[in-house]
Coordinates of N, CA and C in Angstrom, one line a residue:
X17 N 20.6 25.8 33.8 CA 21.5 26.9 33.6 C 22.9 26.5 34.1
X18 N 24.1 26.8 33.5 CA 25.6 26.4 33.9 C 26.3 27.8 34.1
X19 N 26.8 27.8 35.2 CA 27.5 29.0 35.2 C 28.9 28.9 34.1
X20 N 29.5 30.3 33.6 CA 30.8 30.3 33.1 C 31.9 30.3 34.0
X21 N 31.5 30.6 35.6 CA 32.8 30.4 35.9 C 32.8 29.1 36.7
X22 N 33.6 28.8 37.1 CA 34.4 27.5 38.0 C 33.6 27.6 39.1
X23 N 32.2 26.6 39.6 CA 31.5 26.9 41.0 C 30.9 25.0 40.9
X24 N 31.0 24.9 41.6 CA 30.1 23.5 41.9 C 29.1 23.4 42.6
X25 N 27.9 22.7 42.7 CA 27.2 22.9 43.9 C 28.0 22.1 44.9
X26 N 27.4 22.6 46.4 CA 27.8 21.6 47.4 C 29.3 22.1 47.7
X27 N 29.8 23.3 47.0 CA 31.1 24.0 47.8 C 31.2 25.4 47.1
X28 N 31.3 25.9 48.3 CA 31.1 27.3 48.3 C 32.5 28.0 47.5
X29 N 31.7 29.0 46.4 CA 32.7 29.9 46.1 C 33.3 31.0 46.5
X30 N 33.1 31.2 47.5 CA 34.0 32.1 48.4 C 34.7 31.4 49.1
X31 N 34.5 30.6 50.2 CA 35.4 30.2 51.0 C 35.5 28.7 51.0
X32 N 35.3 28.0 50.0 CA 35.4 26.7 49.5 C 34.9 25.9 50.2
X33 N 33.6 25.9 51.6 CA 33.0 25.0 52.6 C 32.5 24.4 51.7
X34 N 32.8 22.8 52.2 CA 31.6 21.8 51.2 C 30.5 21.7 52.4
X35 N 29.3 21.7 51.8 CA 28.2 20.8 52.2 C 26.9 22.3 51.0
X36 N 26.1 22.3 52.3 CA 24.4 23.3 51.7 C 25.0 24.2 51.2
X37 N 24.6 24.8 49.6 CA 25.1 25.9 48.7 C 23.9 26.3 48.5
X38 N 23.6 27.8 48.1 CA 22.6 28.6 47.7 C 22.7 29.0 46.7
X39 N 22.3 29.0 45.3 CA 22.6 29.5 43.7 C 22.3 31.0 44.1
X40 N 23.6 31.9 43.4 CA 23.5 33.3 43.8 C 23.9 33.9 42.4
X41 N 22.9 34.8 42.5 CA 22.6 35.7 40.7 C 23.7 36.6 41.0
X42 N 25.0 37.0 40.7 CA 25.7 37.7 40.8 C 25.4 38.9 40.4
X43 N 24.5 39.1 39.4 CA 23.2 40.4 38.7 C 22.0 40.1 39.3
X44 N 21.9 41.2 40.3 CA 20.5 40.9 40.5 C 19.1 42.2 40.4
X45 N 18.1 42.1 40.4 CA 17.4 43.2 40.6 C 17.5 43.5 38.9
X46 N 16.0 44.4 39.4 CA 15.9 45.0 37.9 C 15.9 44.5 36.8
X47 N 15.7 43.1 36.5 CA 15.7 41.9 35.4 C 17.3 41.9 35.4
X48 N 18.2 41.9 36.1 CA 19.6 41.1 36.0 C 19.7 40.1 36.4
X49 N 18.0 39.8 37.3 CA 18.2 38.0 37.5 C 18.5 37.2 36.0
X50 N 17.6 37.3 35.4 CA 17.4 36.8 34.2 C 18.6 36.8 33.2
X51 N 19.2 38.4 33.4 CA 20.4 38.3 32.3 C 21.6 37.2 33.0
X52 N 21.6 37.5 34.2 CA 22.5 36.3 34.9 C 22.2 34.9 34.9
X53 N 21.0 34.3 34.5 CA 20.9 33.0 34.2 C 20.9 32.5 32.7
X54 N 20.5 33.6 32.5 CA 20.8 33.6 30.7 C 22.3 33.5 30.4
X55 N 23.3 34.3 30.6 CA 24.4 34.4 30.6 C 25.4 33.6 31.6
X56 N 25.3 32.5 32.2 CA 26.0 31.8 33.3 C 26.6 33.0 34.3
X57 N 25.8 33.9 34.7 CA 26.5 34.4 35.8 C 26.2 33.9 37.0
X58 N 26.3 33.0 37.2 CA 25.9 32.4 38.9 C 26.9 31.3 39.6
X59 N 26.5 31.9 40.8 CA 28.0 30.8 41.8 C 27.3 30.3 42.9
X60 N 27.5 29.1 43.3 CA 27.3 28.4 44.7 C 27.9 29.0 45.7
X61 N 27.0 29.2 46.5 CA 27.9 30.2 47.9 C 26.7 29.3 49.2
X62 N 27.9 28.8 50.1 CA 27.7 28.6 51.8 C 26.3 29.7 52.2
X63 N 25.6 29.6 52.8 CA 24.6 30.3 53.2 C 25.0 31.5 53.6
X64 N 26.2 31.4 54.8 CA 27.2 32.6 55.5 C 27.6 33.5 54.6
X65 N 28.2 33.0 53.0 CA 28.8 34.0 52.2 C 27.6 34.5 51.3
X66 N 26.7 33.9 51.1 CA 25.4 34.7 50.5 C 24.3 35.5 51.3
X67 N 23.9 35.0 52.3 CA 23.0 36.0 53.1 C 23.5 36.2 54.5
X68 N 24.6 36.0 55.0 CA 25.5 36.3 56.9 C 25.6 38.0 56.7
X69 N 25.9 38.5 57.7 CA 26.8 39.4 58.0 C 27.6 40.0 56.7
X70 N 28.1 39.1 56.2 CA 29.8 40.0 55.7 C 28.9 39.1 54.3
X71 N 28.2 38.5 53.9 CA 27.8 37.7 52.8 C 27.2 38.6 51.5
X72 N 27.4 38.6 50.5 CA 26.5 39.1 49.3 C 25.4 39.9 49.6
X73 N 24.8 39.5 50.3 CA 23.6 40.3 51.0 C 23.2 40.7 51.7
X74 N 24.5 40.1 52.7 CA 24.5 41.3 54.2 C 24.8 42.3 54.0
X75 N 25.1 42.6 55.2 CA 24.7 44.0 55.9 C 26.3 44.8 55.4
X76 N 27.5 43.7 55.8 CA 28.9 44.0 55.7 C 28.9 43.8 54.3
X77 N 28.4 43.1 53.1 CA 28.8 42.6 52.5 C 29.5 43.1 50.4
X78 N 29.4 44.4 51.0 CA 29.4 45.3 49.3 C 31.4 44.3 48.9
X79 N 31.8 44.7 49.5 CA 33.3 44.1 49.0 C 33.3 42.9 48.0
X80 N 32.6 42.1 48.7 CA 32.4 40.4 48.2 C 31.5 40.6 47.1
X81 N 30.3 41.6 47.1 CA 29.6 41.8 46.2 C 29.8 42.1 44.7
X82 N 31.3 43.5 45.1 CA 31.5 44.2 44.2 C 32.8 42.9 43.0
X83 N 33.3 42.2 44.2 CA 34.3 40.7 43.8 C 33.6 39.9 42.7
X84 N 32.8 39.4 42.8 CA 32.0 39.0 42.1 C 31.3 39.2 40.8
X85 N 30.8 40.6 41.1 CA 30.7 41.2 40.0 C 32.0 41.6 38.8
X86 N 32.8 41.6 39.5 CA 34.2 42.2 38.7 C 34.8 40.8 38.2
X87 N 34.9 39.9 39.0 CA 35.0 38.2 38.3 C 34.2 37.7 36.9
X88 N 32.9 37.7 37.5 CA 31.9 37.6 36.3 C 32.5 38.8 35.1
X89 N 32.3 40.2 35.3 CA 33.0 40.5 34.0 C 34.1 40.2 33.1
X90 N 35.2 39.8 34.1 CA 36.4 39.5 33.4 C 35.6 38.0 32.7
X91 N 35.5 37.1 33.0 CA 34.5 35.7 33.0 C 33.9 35.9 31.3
X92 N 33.4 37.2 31.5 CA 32.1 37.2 30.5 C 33.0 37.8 29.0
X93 N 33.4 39.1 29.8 CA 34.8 39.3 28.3 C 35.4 38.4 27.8
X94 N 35.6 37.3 28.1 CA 36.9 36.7 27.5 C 36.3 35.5 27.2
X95 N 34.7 35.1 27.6 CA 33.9 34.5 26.3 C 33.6 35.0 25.3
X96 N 33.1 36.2 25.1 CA 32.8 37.1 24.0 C 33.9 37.2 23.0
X97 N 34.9 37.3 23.8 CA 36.3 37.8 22.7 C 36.4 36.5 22.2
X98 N 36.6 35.1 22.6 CA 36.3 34.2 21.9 C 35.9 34.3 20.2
X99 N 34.4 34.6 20.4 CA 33.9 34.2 19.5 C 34.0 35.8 18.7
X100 N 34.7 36.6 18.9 CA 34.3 37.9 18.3 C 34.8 37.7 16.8
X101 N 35.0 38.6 15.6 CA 35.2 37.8 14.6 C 36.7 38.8 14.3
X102 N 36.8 39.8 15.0 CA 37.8 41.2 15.0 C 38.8 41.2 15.9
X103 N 39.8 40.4 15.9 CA 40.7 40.0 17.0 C 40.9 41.3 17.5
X104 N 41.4 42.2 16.7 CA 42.5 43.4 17.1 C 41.1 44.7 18.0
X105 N 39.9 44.1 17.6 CA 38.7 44.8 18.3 C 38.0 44.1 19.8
X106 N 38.5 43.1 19.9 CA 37.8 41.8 20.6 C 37.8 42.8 22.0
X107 N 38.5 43.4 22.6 CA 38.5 43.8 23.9 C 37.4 44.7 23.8
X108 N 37.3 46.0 23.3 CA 36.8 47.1 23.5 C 35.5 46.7 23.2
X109 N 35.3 45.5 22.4 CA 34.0 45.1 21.6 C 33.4 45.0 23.0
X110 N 34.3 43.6 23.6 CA 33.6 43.4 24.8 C 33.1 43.9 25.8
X111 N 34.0 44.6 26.2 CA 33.5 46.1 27.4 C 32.5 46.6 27.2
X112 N 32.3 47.0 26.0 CA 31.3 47.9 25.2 C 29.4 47.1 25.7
X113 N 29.8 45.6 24.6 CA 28.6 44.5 24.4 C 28.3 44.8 26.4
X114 N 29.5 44.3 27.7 CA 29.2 43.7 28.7 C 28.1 45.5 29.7
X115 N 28.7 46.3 28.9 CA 28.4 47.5 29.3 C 27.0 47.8 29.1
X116 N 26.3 47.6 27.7 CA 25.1 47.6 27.3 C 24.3 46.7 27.9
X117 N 24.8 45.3 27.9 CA 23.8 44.6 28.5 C 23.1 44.8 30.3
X118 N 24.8 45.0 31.2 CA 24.1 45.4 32.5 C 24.1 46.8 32.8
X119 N 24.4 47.6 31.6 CA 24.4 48.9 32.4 C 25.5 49.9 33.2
X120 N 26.6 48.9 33.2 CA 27.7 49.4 33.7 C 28.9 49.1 33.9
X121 N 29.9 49.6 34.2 CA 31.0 48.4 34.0 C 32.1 48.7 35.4
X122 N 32.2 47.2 35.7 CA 32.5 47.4 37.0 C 34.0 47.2 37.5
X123 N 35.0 47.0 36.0 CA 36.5 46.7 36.2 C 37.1 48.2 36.1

């Protein structure tokens, strides 16, 4: 699986620490693992920014969560509009397509 956005392993996408990365489903639960591996939604994250305190899955952590999710959408729209075939529709197409698939839309 390749994510669409810009993540490497071995450096973290939040706070750019190189070394141990954890692959993190930006969709999770409820079969959004799957749509997020199917769809490159996934990022390398420092252990601290995926499961700490203030991380994706902590306790602090909805801000970074909600970041993420709103990256990946912009991310995922402006693949779609790519290939759409309706320039002058491409946006609303996309909102619409990204909306159906997870259920919501988070920009």
């Amino acid at each position: 699986m390749e994510s669409i956005l810009s993540t490497t392993k071995n450096i973290c996408y939040v706070c750019g620490t190189a070394g141990h990365t954890e692959l993190h489903h930006i969709f999770f639960g409820t079969g959004r693992r799957k749509i997020s591996d199917r769809e490159g939604l996934v990022v390398w994250l420092c252990p601290e920014c995926h499961k700490g305190t203030y991380g994706v899955h902590g306790k602090h952590g909805n801000k970074i969560n909600y970041t993420l999710k709103e990256i990946a959408q912009e991310a995922w729209e402006e693949n779609y509009k790519k290939s759409y075939p309706y320039k002058n529709h491409a946006e609303e197409a996309a909102r619409e397509a990204f909306i159906r698939m997870m259920g919501k839309n988070y920009l």
